[in-house]
Coordinates of C-alpha atoms in Angstrom, one line a residue:
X622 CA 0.0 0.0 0.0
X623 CA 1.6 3.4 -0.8
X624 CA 0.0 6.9 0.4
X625 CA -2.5 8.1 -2.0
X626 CA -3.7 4.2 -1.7
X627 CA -4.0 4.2 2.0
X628 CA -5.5 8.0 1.9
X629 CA -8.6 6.6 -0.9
X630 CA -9.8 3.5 1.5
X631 CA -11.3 6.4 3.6
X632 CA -13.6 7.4 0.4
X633 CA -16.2 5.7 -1.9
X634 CA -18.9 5.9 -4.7
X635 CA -20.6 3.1 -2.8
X636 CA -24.2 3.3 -3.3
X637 CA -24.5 6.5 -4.5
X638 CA -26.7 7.2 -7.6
X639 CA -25.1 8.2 -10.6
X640 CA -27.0 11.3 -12.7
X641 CA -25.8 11.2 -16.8
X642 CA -27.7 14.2 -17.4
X643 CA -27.8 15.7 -21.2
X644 CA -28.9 19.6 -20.9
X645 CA -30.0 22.5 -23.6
X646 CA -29.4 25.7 -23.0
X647 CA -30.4 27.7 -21.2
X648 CA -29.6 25.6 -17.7
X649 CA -28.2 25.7 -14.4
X650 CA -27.5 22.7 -12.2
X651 CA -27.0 23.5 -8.6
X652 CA -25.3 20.0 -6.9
X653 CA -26.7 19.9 -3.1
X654 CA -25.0 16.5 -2.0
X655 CA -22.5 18.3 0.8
X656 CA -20.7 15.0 0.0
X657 CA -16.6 15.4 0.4
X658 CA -15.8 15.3 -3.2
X659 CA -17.9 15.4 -6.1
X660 CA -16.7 14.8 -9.8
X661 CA -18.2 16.2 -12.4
X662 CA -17.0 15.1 -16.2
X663 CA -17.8 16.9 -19.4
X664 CA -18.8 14.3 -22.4
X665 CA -20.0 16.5 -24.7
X666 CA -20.6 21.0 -24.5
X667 CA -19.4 22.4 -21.4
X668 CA -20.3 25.2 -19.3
X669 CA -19.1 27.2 -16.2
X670 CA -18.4 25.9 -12.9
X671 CA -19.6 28.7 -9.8
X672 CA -18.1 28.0 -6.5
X673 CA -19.5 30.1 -2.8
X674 CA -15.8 31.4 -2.5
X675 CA -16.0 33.2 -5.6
X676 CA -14.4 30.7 -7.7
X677 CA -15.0 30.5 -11.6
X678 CA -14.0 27.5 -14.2
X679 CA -15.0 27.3 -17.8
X680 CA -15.4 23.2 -18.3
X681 CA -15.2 21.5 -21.9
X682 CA -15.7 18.3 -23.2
X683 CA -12.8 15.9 -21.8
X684 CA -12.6 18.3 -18.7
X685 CA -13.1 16.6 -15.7
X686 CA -13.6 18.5 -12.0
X687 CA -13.3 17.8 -8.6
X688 CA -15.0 20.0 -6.4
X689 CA -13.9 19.4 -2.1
X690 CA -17.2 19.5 -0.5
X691 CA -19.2 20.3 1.4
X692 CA -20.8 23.6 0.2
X693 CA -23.2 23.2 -2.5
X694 CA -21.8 24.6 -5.8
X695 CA -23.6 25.6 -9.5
X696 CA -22.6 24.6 -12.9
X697 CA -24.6 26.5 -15.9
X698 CA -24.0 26.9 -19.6
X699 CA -23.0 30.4 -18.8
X700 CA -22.4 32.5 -15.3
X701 CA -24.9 35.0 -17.1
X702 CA -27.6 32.6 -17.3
X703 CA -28.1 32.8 -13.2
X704 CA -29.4 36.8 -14.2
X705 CA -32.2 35.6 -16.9
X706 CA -34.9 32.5 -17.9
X707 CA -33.0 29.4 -17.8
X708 CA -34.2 25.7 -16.6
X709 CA -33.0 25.0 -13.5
X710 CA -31.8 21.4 -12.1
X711 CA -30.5 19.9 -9.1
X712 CA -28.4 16.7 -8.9
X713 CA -28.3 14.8 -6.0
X714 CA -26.7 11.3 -6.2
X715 CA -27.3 10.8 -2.4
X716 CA -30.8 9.9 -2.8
X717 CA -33.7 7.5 -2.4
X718 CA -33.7 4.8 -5.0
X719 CA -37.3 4.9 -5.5
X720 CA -37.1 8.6 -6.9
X721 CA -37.9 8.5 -10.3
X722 CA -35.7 11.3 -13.1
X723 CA -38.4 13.4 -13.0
X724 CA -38.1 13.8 -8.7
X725 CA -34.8 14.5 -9.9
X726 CA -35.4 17.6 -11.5
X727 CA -36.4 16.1 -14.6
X728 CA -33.2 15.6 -16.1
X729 CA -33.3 13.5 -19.3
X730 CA -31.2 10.4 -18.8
X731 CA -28.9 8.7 -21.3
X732 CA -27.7 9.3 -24.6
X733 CA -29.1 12.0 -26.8
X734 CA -27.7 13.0 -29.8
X735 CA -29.8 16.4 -30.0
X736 CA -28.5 17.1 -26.3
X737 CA -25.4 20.1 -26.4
X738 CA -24.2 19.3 -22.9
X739 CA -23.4 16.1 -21.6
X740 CA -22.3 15.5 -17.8
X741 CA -21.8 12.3 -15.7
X742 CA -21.9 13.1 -12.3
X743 CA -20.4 11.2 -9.2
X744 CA -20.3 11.9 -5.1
X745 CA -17.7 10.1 -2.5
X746 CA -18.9 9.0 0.5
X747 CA -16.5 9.5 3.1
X748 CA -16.6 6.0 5.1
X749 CA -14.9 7.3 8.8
X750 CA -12.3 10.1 8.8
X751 CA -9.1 8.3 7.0
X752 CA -9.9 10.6 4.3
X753 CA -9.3 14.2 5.4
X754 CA -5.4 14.1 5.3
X755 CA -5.9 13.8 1.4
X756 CA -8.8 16.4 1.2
X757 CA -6.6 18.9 3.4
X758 CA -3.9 18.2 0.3
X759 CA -6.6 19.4 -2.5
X760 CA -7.7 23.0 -4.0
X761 CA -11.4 23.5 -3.8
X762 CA -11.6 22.8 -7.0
X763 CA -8.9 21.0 -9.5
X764 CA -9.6 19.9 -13.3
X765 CA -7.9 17.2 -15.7
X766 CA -8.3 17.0 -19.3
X767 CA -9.0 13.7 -21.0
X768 CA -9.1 12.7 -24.9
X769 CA -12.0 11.8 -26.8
X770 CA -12.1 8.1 -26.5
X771 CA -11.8 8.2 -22.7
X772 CA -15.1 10.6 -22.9
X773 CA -17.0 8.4 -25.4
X774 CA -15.9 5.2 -23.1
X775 CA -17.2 6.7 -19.9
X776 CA -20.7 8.0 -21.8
X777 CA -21.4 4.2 -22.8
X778 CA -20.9 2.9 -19.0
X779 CA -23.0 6.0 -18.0
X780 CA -25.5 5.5 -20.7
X781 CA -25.8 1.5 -19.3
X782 CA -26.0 2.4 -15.7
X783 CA -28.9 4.5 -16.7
X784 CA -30.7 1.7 -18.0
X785 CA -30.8 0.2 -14.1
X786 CA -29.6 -3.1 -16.2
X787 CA -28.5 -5.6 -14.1
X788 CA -24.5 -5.2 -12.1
X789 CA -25.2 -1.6 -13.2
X790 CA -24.7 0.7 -10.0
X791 CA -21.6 -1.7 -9.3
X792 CA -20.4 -1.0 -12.8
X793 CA -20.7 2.7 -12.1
X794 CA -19.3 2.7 -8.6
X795 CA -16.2 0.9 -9.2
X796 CA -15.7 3.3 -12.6
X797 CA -16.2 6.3 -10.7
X798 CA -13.9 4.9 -7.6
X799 CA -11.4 4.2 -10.8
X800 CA -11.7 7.8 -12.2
X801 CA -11.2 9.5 -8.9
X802 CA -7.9 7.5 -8.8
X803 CA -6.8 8.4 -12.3
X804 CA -8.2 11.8 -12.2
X805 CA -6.1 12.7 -8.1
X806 CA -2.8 11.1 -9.9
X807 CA -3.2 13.0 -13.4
X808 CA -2.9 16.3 -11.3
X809 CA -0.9 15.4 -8.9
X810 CA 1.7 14.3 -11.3
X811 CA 1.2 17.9 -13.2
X812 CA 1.3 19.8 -9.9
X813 CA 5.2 18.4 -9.6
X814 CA 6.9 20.7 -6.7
X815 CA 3.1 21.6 -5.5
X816 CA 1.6 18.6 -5.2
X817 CA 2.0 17.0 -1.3
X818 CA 5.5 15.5 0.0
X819 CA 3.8 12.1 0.4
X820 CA 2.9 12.1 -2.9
X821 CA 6.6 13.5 -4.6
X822 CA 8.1 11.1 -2.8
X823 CA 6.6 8.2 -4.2
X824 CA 8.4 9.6 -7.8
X825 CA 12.2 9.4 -5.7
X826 CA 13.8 6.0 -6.4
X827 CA 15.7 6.1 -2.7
X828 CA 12.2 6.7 -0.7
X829 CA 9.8 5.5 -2.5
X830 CA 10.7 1.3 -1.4
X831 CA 10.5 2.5 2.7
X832 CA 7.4 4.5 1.6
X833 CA 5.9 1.7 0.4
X834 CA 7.3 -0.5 3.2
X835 CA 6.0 2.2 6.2
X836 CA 2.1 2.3 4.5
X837 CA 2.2 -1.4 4.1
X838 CA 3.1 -2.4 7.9
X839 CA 2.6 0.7 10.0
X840 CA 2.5 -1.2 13.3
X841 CA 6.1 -2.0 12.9
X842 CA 8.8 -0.5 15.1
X843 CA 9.9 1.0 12.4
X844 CA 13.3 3.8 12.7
X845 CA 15.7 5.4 10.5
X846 CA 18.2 2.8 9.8
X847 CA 15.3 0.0 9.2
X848 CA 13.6 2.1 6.5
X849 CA 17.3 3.5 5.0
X850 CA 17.7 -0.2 4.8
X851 CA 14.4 -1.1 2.5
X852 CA 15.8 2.2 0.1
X853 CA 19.2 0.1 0.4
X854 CA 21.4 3.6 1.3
X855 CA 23.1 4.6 4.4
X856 CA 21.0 6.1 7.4
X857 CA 22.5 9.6 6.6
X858 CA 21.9 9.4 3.3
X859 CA 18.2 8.3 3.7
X860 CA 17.2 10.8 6.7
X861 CA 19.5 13.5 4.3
X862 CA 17.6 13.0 1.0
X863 CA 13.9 12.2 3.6
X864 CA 14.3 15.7 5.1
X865 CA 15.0 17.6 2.0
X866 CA 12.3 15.9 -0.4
X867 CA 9.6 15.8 2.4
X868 CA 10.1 18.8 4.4
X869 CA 10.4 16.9 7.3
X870 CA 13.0 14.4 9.3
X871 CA 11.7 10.4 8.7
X872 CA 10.4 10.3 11.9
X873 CA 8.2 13.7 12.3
X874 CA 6.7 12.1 8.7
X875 CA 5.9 8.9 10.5
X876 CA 4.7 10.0 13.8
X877 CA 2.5 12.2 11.6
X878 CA 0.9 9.3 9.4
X879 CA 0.6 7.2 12.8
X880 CA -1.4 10.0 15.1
X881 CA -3.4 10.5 11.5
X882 CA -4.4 7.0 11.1
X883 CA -5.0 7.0 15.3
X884 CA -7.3 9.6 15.3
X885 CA -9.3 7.9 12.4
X886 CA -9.3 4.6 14.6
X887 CA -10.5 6.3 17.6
X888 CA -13.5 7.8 15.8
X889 CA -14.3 4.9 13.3
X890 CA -13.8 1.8 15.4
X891 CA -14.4 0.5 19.2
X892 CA -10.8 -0.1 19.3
X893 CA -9.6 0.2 22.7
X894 CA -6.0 2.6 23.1
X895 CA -4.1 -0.7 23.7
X896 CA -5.5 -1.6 20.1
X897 CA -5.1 1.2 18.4
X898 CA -1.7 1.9 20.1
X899 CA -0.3 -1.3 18.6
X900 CA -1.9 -0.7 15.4
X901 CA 0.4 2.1 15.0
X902 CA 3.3 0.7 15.3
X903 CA 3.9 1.6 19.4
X904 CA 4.7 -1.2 21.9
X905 CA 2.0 -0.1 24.6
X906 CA -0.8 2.2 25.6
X907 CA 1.2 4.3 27.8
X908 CA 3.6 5.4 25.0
X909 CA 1.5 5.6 21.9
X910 CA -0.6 7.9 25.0
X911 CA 2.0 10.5 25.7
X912 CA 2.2 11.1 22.1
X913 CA -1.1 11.0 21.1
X914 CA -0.8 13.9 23.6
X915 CA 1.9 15.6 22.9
X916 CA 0.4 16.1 18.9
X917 CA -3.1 16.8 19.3
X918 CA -3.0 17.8 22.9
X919 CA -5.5 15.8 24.4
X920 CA -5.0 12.3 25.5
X921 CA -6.4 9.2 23.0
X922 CA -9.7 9.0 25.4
X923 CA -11.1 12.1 25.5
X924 CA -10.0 12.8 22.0
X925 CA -12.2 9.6 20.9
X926 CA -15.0 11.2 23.8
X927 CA -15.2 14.6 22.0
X928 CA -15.6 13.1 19.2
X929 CA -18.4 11.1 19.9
X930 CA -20.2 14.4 21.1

């Protein structure tokens, strides 16, 4: 398991309802799911994504957005439609099955050839909090191109899932779960020096095997000189090149990625500490305690209490 891997279990298209909506102008579609991340791909036209801080993003066909939630957000043919007559739609993909397109907002579903705009529209789930390390690593809104055949490709899945034929909602989960992926690493790899440490240094040859290695098994005791040992360098060359690359000495990254993955235990699970202490990677409840304490300043029980309220 590397990073972006480990950050992704925390977030799904399980279950949610899929809207392949084809528009004519004039329209607005105002997305209301307050889910985490939504993803909004252009088959065909385009329009003008409208965000509540102010931001605006012209969308083509091949564009594909991902908006950070959970503020609802408007796309319309054009940000001067808002000021005249215009259909207006909402998409929810959080909804009850038994709704019918027209409950929808009577949003025409599947192929049309006479439709300008063409959207497939997805919403993540957030299963627990594993997730919000990667969110906190996102703009509020991020797009990545695509050709023509991935567009035409996606339309025909959307097209079937429309149908309600059977395996469809899996079909259109697992495809929008794989296009999240795809879409996170397209930008991430275009971001280069911007995108997160965790992330760059899964590119660097020398810390990308104790990367790995640290995701995989993070209740091992791991140190410096075991992970300079899975890059195969010295431990002054590994901690050297970690600390440059990362921004931070090996084991400020890793205490960091443990208390992370804590806190999501101690919400998410009826682990008790001793649990959760050795599931990341400390010996006993008293230690994994202390620093629990020492990083988010309250101790792992009334962290997990306050949550819970």
């Amino acid at each position: 398991m590397d990073p972006l891997t480990s950050l992704l279990s925390g977030i799904r298209a399980e279950g949610s309802v899929v809207s392949h909506a084809v528009l004519t102008a004039p329209w607005s579609v105002r997305f209301t799911d307050g889910a985490p991340l939504t993803m909004v791909s252009v088959l065909r036209g385009g329009g003008t994504l409208l965000l509540p801080d102010g931001i605006r993003r012209t969308v083509g066909a091949g564009d594909t957005a991902i908006v950070r939630g959970p503020a609802p957000f408007l796309l319309a043919d054009r940000p001067t439609t808002l000021d005249g007559p215009h259909t207006e739609y909402e998409i929810a993909c959080f909804t009850d099955a038994e709704r019918t397109a027209e409950e929808l907002g009577g949003i025409r579903w599947g192929t049309d050839p006479h439709g300008a705009t063409a959207l497939v529209v997805g919403a993540y789930r957030a299963l627990g909090h594993r997730h919000e390390r990667l969110l906190r690593a996102l703009p509020h809104l991020l797009v990545v191109s695509e050709d023509a055949e991935v567009c035409a490709w996606l339309e025909t899945a959307a097209a079937d899932a429309a149908r309600l034929s059977a395996g469809s909602q899996a079909l259109m989960d697992r495809l929008l779960d794989w296009a999240l992926v795809c879409t996170l690493r397209t930008w991430f790899d275009r971001a280069g020096a911007d995108a997160p440490s965790w992330y760059r240094g899964l590119a660097d040859p020398v810390l990308a095997p104790a990367l790995r290695a640290f995701h995989s098994r993070p209740d091992q005791s791991w140190t410096v000189a075991s992970l300079a040992a899975q890059a195969g360098v010295s431990r002054a060359l590994f901690a050297k090149r970690f600390t440059e690359l990362m921004g931070c000495p090996p084991l400020a990254y890793l205490t960091d990625c443990r208390m992370a993955d804590a806190e999501a235990l101690l919400t998410d699970t009826d682990l008790s500490i001793a649990q959760v202490a050795r599931s990341v990677g400390y010996a006993d409840a008293f230690g994994f305690s202390a620093a629990f304490k020492r990083h988010k300043g309250l101790s792992p029980s009334t962290f997990r209490a306050a949550a819970a309220a």
